[in-house]
mmCIF file of C-alpha atoms and ligand atoms in Angstrom:
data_model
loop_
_atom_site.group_PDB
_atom_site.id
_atom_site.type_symbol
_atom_site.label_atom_id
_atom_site.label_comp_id
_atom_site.label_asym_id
_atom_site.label_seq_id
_atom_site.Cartn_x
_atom_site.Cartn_y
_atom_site.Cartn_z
ATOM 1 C CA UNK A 1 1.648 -22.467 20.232
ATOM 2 C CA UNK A 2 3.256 -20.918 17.158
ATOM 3 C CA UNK A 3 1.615 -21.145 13.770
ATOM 4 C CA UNK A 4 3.314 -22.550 10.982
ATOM 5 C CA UNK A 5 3.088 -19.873 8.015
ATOM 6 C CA UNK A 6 5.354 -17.380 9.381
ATOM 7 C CA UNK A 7 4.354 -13.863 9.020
ATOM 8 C CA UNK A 8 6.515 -11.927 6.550
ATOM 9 C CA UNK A 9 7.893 -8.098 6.699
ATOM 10 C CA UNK A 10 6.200 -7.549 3.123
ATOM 11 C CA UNK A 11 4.376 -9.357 0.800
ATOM 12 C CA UNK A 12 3.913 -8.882 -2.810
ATOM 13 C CA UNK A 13 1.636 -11.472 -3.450
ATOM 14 C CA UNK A 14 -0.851 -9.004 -0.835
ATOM 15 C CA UNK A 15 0.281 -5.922 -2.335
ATOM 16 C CA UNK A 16 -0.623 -6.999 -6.099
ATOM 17 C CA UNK A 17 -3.900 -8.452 -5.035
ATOM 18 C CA UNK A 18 -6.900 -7.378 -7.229
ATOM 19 C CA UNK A 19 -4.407 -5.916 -9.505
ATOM 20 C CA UNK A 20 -4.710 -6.367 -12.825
ATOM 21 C CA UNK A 21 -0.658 -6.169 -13.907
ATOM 22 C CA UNK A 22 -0.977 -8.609 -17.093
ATOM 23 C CA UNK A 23 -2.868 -5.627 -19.561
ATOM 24 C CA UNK A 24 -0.154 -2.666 -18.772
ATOM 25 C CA UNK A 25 2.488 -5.390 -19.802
ATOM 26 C CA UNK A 26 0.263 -6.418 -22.824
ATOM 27 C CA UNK A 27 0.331 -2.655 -23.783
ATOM 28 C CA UNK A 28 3.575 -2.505 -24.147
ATOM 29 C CA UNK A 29 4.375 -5.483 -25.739
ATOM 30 C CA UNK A 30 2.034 -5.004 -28.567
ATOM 31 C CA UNK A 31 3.585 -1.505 -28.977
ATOM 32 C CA UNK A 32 6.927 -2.668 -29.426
ATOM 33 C CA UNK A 33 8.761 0.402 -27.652
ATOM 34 C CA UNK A 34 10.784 -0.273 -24.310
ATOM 35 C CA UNK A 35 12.431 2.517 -23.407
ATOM 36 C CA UNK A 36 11.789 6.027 -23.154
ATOM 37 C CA UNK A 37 8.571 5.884 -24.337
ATOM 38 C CA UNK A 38 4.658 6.757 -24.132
ATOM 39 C CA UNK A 39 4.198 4.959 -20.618
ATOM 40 C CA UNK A 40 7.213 7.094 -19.475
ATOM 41 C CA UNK A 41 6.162 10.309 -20.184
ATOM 42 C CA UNK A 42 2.199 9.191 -19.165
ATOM 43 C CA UNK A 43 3.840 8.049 -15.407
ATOM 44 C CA UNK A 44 5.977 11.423 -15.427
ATOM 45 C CA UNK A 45 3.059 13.309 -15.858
ATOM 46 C CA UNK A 46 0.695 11.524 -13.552
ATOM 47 C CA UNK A 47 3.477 11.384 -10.932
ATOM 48 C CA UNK A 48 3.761 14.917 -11.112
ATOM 49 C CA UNK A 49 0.544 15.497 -10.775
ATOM 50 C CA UNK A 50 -0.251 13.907 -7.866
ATOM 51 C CA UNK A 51 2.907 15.471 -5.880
ATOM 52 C CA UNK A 52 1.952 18.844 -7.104
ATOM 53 C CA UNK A 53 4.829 19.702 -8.327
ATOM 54 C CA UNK A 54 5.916 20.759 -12.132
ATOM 55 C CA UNK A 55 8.505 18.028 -13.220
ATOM 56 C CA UNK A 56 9.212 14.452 -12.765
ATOM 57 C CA UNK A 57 12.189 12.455 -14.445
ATOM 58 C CA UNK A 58 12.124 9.233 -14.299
ATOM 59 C CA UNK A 59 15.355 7.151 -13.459
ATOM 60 C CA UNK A 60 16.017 3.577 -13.010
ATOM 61 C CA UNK A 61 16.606 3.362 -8.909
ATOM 62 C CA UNK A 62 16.641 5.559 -6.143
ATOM 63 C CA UNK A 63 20.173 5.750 -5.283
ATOM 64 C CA UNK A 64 20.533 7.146 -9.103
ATOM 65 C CA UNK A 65 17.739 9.544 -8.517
ATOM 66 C CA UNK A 66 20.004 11.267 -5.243
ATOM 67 C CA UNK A 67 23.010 11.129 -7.354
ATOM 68 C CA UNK A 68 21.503 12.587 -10.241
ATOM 69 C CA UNK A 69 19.697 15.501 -8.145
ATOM 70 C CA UNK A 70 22.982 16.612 -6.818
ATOM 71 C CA UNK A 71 24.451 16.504 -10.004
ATOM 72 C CA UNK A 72 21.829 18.544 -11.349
ATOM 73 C CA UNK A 73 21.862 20.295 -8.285
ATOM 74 C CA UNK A 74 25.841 21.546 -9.136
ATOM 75 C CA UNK A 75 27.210 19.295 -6.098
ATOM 76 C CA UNK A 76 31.144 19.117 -7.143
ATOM 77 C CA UNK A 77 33.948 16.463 -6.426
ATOM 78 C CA UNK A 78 35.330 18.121 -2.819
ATOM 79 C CA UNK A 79 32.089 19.651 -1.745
ATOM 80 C CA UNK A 80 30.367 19.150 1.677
ATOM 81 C CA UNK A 81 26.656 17.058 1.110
ATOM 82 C CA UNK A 82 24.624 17.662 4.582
ATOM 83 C CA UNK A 83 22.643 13.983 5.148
ATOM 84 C CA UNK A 84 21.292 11.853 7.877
ATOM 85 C CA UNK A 85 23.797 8.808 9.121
ATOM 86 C CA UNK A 86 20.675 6.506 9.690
ATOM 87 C CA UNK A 87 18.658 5.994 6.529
ATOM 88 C CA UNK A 88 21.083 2.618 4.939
ATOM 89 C CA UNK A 89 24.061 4.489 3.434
ATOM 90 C CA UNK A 90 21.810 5.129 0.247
ATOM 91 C CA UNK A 91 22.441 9.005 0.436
ATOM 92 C CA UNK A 92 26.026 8.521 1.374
ATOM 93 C CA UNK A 93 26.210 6.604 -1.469
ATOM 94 C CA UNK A 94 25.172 8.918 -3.685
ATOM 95 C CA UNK A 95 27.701 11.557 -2.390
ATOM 96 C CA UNK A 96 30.663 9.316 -2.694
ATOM 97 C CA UNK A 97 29.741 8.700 -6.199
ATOM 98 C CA UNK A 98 30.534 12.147 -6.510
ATOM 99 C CA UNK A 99 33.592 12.407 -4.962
ATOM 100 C CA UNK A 100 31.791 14.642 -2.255
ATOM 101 C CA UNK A 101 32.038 14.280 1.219
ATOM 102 C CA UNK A 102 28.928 13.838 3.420
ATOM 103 C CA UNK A 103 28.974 15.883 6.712
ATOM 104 C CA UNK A 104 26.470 13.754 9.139
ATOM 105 C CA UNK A 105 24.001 15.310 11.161
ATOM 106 C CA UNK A 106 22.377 13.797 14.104
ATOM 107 C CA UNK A 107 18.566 13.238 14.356
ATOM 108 C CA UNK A 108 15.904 14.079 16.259
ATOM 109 C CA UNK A 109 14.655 12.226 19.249
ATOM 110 C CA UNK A 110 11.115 11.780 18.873
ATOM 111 C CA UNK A 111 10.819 11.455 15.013
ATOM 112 C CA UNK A 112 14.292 9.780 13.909
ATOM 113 C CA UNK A 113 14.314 12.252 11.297
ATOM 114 C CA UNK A 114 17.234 15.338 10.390
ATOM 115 C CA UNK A 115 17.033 17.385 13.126
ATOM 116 C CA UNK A 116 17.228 21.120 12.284
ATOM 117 C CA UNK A 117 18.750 22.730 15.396
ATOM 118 C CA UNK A 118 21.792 20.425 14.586
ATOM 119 C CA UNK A 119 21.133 20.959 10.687
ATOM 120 C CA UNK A 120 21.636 24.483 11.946
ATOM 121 C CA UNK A 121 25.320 24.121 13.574
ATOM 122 C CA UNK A 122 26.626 22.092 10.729
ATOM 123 C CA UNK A 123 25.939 25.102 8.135
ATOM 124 C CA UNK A 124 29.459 26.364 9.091
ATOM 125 C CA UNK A 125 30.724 23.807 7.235
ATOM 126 C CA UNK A 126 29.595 25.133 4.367
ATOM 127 C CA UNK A 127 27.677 22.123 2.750
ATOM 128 C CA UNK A 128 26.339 22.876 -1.083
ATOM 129 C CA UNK A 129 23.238 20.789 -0.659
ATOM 130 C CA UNK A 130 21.279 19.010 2.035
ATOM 131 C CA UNK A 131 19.757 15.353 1.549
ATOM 132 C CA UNK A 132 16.445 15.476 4.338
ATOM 133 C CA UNK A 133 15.458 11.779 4.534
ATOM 134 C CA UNK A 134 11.212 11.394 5.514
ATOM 135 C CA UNK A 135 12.250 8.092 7.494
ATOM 136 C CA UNK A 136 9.957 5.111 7.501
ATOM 137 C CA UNK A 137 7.447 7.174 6.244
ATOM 138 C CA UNK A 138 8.021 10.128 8.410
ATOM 139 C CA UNK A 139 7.988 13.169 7.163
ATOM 140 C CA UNK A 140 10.690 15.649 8.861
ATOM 141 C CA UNK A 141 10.687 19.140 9.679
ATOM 142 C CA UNK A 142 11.646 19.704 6.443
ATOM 143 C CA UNK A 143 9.888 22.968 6.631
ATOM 144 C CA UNK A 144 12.027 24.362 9.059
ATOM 145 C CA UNK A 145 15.145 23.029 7.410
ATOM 146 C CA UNK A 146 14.303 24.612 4.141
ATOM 147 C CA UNK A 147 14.152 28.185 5.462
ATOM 148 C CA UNK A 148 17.025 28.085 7.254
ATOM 149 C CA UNK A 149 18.607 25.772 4.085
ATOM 150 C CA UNK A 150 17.583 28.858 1.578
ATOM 151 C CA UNK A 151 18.769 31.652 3.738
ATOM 152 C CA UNK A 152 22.094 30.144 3.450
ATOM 153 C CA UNK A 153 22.209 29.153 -0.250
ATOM 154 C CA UNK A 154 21.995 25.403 0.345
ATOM 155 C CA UNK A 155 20.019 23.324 -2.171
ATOM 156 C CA UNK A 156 17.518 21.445 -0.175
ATOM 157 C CA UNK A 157 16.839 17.652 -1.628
ATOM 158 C CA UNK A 158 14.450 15.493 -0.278
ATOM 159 C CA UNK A 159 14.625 11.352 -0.037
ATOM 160 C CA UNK A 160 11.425 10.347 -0.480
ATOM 161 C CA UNK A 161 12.114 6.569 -0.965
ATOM 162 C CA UNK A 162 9.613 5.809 2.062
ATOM 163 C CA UNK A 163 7.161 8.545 1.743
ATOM 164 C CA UNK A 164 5.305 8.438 -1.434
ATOM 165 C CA UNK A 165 2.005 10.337 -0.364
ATOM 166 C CA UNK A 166 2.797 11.438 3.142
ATOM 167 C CA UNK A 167 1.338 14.993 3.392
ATOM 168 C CA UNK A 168 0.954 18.141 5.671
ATOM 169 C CA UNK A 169 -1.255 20.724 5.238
ATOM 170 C CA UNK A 170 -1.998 19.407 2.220
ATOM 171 C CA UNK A 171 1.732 19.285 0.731
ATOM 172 C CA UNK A 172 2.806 16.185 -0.829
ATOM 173 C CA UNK A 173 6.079 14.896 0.338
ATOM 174 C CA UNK A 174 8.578 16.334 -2.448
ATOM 175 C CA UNK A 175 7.118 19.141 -2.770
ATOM 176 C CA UNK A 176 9.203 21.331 -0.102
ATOM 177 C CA UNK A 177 12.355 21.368 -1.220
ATOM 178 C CA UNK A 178 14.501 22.086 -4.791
ATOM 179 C CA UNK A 179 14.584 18.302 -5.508
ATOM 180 C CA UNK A 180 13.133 15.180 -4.580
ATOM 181 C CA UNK A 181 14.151 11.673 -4.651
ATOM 182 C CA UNK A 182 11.864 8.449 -5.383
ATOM 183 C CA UNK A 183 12.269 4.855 -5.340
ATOM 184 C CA UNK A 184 9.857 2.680 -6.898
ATOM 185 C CA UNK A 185 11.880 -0.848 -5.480
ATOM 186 C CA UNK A 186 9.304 -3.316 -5.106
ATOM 187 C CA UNK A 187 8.935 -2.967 -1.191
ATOM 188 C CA UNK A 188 8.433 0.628 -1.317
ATOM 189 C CA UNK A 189 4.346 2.485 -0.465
ATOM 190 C CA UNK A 190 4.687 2.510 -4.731
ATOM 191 C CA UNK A 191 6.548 -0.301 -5.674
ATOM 192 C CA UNK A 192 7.428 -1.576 -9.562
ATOM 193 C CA UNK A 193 8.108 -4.834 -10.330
ATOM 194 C CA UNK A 194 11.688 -4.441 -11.000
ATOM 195 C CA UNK A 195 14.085 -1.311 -9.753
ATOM 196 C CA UNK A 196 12.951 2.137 -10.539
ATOM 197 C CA UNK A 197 13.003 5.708 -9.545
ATOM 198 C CA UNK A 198 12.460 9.304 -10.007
ATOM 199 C CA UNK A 199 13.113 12.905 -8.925
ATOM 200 C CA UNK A 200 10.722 15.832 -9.197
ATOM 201 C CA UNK A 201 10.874 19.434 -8.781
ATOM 202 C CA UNK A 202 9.581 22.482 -9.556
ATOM 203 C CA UNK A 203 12.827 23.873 -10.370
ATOM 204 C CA UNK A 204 12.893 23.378 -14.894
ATOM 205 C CA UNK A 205 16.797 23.925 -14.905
ATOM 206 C CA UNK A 206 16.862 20.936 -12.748
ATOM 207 C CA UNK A 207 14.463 18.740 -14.404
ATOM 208 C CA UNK A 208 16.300 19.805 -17.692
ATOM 209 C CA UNK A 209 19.749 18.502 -16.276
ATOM 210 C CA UNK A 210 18.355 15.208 -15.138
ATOM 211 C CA UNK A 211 16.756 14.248 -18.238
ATOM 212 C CA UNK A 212 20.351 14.900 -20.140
ATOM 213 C CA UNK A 213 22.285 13.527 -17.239
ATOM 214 C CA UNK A 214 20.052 10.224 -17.172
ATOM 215 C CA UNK A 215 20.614 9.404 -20.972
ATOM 216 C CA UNK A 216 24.552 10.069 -21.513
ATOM 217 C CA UNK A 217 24.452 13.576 -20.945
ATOM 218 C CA UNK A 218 23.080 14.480 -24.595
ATOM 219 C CA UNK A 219 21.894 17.550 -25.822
ATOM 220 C CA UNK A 220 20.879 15.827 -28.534
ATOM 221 C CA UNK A 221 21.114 12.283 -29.848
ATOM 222 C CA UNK A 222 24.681 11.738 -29.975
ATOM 223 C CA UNK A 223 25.711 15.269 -28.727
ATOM 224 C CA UNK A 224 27.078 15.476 -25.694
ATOM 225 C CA UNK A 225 26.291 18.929 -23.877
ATOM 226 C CA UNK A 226 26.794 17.595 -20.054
ATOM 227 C CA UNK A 227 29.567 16.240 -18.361
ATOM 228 C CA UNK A 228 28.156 13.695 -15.368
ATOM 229 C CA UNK A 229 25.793 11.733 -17.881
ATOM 230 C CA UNK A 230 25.244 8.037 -17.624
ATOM 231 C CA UNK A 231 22.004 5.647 -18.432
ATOM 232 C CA UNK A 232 20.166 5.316 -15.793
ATOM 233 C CA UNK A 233 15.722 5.250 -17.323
ATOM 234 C CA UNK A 234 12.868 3.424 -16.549
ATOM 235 C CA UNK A 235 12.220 1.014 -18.430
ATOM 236 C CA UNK A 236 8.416 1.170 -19.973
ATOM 237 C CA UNK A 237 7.313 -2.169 -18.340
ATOM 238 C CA UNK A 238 7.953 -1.018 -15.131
ATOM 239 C CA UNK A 239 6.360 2.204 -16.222
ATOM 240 C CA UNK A 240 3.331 1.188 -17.033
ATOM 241 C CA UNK A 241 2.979 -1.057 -13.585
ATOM 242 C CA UNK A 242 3.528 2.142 -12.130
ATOM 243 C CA UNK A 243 0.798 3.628 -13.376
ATOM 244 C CA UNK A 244 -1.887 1.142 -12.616
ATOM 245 C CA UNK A 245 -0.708 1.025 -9.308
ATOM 246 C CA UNK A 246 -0.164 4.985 -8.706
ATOM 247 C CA UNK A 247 -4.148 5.390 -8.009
ATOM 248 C CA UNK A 248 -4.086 2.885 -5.296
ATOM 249 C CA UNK A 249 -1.169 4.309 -3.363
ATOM 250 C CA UNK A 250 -3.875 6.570 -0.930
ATOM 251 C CA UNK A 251 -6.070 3.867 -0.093
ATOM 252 C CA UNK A 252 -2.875 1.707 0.741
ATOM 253 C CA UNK A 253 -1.240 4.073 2.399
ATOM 254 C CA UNK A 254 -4.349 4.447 4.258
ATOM 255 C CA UNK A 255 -4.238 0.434 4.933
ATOM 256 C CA UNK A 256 -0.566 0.783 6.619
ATOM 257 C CA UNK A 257 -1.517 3.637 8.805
ATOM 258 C CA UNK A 258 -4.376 1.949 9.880
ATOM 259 C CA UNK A 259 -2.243 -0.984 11.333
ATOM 260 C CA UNK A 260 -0.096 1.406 12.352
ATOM 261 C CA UNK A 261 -2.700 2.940 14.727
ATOM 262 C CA UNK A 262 -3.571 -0.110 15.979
ATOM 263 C CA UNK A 263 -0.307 -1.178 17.257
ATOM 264 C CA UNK A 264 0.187 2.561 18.978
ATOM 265 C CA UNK A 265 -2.799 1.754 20.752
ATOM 266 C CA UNK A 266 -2.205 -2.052 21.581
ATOM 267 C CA UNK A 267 1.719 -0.955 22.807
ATOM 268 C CA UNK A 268 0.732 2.223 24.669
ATOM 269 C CA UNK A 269 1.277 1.062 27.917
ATOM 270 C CA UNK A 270 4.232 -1.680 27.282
ATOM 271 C CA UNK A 271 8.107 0.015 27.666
ATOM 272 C CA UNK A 272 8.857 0.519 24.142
ATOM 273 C CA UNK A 273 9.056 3.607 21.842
ATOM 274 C CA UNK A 274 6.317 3.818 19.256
ATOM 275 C CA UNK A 275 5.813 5.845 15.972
ATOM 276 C CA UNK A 276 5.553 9.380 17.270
ATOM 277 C CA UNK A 277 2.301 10.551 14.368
ATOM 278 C CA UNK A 278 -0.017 8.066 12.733
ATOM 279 C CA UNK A 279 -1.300 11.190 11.155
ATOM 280 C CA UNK A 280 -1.041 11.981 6.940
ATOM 281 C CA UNK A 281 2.406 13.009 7.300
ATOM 282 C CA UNK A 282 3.449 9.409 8.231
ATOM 283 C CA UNK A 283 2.505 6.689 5.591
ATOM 284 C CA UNK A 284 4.128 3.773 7.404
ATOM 285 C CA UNK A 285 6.069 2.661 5.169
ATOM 286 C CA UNK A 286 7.825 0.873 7.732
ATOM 287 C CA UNK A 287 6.702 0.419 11.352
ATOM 288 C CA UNK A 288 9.735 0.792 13.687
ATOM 289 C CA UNK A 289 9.308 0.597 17.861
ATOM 290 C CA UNK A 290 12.485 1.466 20.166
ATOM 291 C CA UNK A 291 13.506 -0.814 22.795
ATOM 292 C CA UNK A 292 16.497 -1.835 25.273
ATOM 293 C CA UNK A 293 17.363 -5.340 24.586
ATOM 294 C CA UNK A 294 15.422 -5.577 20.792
ATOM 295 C CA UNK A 295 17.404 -8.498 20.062
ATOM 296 C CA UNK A 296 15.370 -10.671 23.017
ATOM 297 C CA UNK A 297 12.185 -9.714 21.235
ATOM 298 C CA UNK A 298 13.122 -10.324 17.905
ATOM 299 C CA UNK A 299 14.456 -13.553 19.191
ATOM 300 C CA UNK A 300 10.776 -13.892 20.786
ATOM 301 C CA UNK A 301 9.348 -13.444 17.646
ATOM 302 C CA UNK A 302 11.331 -15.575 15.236
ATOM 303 C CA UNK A 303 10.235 -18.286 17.487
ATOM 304 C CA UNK A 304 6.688 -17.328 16.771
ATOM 305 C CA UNK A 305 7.210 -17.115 12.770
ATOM 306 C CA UNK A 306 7.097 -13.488 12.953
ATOM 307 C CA UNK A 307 9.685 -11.797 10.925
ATOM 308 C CA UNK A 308 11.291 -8.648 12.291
ATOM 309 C CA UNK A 309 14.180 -6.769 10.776
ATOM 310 C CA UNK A 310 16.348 -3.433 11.655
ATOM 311 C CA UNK A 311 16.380 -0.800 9.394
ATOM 312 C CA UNK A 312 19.388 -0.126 9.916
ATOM 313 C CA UNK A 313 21.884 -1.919 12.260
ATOM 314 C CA UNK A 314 24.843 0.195 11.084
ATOM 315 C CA UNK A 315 25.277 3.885 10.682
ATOM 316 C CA UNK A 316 26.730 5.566 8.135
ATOM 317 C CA UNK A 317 29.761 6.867 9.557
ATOM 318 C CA UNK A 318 30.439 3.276 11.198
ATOM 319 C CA UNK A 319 30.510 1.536 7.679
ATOM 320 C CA UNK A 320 33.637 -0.236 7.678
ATOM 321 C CA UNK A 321 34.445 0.193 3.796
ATOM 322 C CA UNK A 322 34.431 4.080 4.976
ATOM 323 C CA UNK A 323 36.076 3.658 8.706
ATOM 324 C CA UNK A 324 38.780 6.592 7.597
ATOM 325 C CA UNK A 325 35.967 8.983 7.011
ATOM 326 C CA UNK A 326 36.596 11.506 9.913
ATOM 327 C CA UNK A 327 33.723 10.429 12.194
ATOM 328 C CA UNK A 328 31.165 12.932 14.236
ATOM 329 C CA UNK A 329 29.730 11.755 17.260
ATOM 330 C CA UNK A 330 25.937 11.254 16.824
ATOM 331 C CA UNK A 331 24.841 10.194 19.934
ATOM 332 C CA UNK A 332 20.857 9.790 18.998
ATOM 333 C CA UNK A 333 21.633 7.915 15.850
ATOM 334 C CA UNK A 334 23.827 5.693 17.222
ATOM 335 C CA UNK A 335 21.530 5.005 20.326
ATOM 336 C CA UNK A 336 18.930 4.309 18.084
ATOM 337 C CA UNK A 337 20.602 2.162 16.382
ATOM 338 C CA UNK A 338 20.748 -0.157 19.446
ATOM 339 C CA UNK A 339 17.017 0.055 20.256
ATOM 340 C CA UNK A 340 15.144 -0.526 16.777
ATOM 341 C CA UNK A 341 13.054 -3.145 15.332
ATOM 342 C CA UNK A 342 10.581 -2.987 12.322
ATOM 343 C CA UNK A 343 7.366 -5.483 12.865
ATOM 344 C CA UNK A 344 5.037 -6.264 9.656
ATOM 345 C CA UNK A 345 3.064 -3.034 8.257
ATOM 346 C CA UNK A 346 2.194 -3.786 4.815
ATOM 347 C CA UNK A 347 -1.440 -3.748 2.482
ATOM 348 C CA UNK A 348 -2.347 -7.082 2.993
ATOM 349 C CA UNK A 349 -1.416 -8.047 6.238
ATOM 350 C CA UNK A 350 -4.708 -9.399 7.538
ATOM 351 C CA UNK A 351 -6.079 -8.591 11.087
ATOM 352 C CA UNK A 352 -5.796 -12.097 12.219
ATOM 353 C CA UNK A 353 -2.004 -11.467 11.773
ATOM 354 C CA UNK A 354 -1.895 -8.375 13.046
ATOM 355 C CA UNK A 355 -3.867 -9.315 16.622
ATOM 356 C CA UNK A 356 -1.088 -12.372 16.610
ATOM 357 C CA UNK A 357 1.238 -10.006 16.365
ATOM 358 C CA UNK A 358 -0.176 -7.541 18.892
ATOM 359 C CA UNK A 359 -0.592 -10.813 21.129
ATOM 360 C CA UNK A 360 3.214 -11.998 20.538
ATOM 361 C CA UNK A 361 4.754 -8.390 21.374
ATOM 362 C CA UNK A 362 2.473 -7.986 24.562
ATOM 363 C CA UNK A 363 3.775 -11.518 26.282
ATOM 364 C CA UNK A 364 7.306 -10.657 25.852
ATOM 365 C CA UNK A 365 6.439 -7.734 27.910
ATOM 366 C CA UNK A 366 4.149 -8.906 30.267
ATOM 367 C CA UNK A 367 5.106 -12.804 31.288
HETATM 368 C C1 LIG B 401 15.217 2.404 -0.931
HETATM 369 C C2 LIG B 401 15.845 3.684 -0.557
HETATM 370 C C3 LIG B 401 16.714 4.370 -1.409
HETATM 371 C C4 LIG B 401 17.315 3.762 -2.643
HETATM 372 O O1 LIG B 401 16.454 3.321 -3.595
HETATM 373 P P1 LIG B 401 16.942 2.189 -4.642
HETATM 374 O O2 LIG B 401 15.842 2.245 -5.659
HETATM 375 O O3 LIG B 401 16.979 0.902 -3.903
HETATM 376 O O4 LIG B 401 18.248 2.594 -5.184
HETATM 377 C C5 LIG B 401 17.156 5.636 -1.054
HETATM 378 N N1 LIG B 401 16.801 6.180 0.122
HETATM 379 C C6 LIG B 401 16.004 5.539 0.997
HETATM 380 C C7 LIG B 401 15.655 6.218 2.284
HETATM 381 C C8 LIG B 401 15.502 4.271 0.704
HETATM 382 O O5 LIG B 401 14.718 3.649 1.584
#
């Protein structure tokens, strides 16, 4: 018996609930200033804060935020970029804006994150910079790829577009490498209404090159000091949503791991792959199981109204707009590749829905 209302991968309407969204708005509106403005540098400060780091620059998305990081960061046109070939091209993008050339590293079995022992082959390449994506929510051992990252002069940047407020030992995720990279899209653990993004860092020189880079590359207004430069700010609307919703983001990250714990426990002894921590240093943004034969339970699923997705069916270095790319073999990527599926992990998702879910994954399984 399926019920009608079909269960959704993420739902704003549960995420905004209790939020008051209409007063931030009203704030700006009545002062009459949309860009670049008091709610700006109030969200760049809180931000900050609450990573622990010194500086955060707002941009207006995510994939601007890893393109202006390297920039500031000195990548060239013809240098090597060090990323991940499963985290949905947005890195790669970034790199090819540049005229770089990313040099893909396989992953790590258990966490689906950059895996350092490989990270650690590939430096005789020579990359400038490394991108270290905390998948799904995930942070990576982005400790261990930092020390070996700064004992070879590579600048380490950090995509934190899933993993706003994952932690370990008490370190916010952005706050171990030069640069990190934010997206505020509106699916994301801290989501605007609109497109937005950030990077922060401790690193001023940095934080002073994004700011020119993000408004046309001034010095000053109308004085051009940077090469690179572009417009790419928040707006203030979607800063000031930001910052009502910034002092929820523990409590719902809290929410998402809590669902994510109880699927762990509900799939423990079903043959499927499950999250490998549901500690702080995975904030669920997305909840992805491994499988043979995923597309039989997603097909399960749809017929139950419960939405599934796969982040992401294609890797990088099978794109076909970049086919001529000289392609490594990354035999966990592409494996994994085969095997994912993402169920419904958001704030909101009620436990009625989740049990169904529970319920609908277990009879695939077991009838
Ligand atoms: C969403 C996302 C981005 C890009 O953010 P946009 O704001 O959509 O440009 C970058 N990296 C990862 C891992 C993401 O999930």
């Amino acid at each position: 018996m399926s019920d009608i209302t079909p269960i959704p991968l993420f739902s704003a309407v549960a995420a905004n609930a209790g939020l008051d969204l209409i007063t931030p708005l009203k704030r700006v509106l009545q002062r009459h200033w949309y860009v670049l403005g008091e709610e700006v540098s109030q969200f760049e400060r809180e931000f900050s804060a609450y990573l622990g780091v010194s500086h955060c620059v707002t941009v207006a998305n995510g994939t601007d935020a890893l393109e202006l990081a390297l920039r500031a960061a000195g990548v060239k046109a013809g240098d090597v970029v060090a990323t991940v070939a499963n985290a949905g091209f947005y890195s790669s993008t970034a790199i090819h804006a540049i005229g770089a050339s990313p040099l893909y590293i396989d992953v790590e079995e258990r966490t689906l994150t950059l895996s350092p022992s490989a990270f650690e082959k590939a430096l005789e390449h020579k990359p400038t910079a490394v991108i270290v994506t905390h998948l799904y929510g995930q942070l990576a051992d982005v400790t261990a790829i930092t020390g070996m990252a700064r004992a070879a002069g590579v600048t380490v940047i950090e995509d934190c577009a899933q993993s706003h407020g994952a932690q370990r030992n008490g370190k916010q995720a952005g706050s171990f490498g030069d640069v990190a990279c934010f997206s505020f899209y509106p699916t994301k653990n801290l989501g605007a209404v609109g497109d937005g993004g950030a990077i922060a860092t401790n690193n001023e020189a940095i934080a002073t090159a994004v700011r020119t880079l993000r408004q046309y590359g001034w010095s000053a207004k109308y004085h051009v000091g940077s090469a690179g430069g572009r417009n790419s700010r928040l707006d203030e609307m979607q800063a000031a949503i930001l910052r009502e919703k910034l002092p929820n983001l523990d409590r719902w990250n809290a929410e998402r791991r809590s669902i994510a714990i109880r699927y762990n426990e509900a799939f423990a002894d079903l043959p499927l792959r499950c999250p490998l921590s549901t500690d702080s240093d995975y904030v669920a943004h997305l909840y992805v199981i491994r499988l043979e034969k995923r597309d039989a339970l997603r097909g399960h699923l749809h017929r139950l109204n419960i939405s599934t997705d796969v982040h992401y069916p294609v890797a990088d270095h099978q794109q076909s707009a970049y086919r001529t790319v000289s392609s490594p073999s990354l035999p966990v990527t592409e494996a994994a590749c085969r095997e994912i599926v993402t169920l419904p992990c958001f704030p909101g998702l009620t436990s009625q829905e989740v049990e169904k879910i529970i319920a609908a994954v277990r009879e695939y399984f077991l009838e």
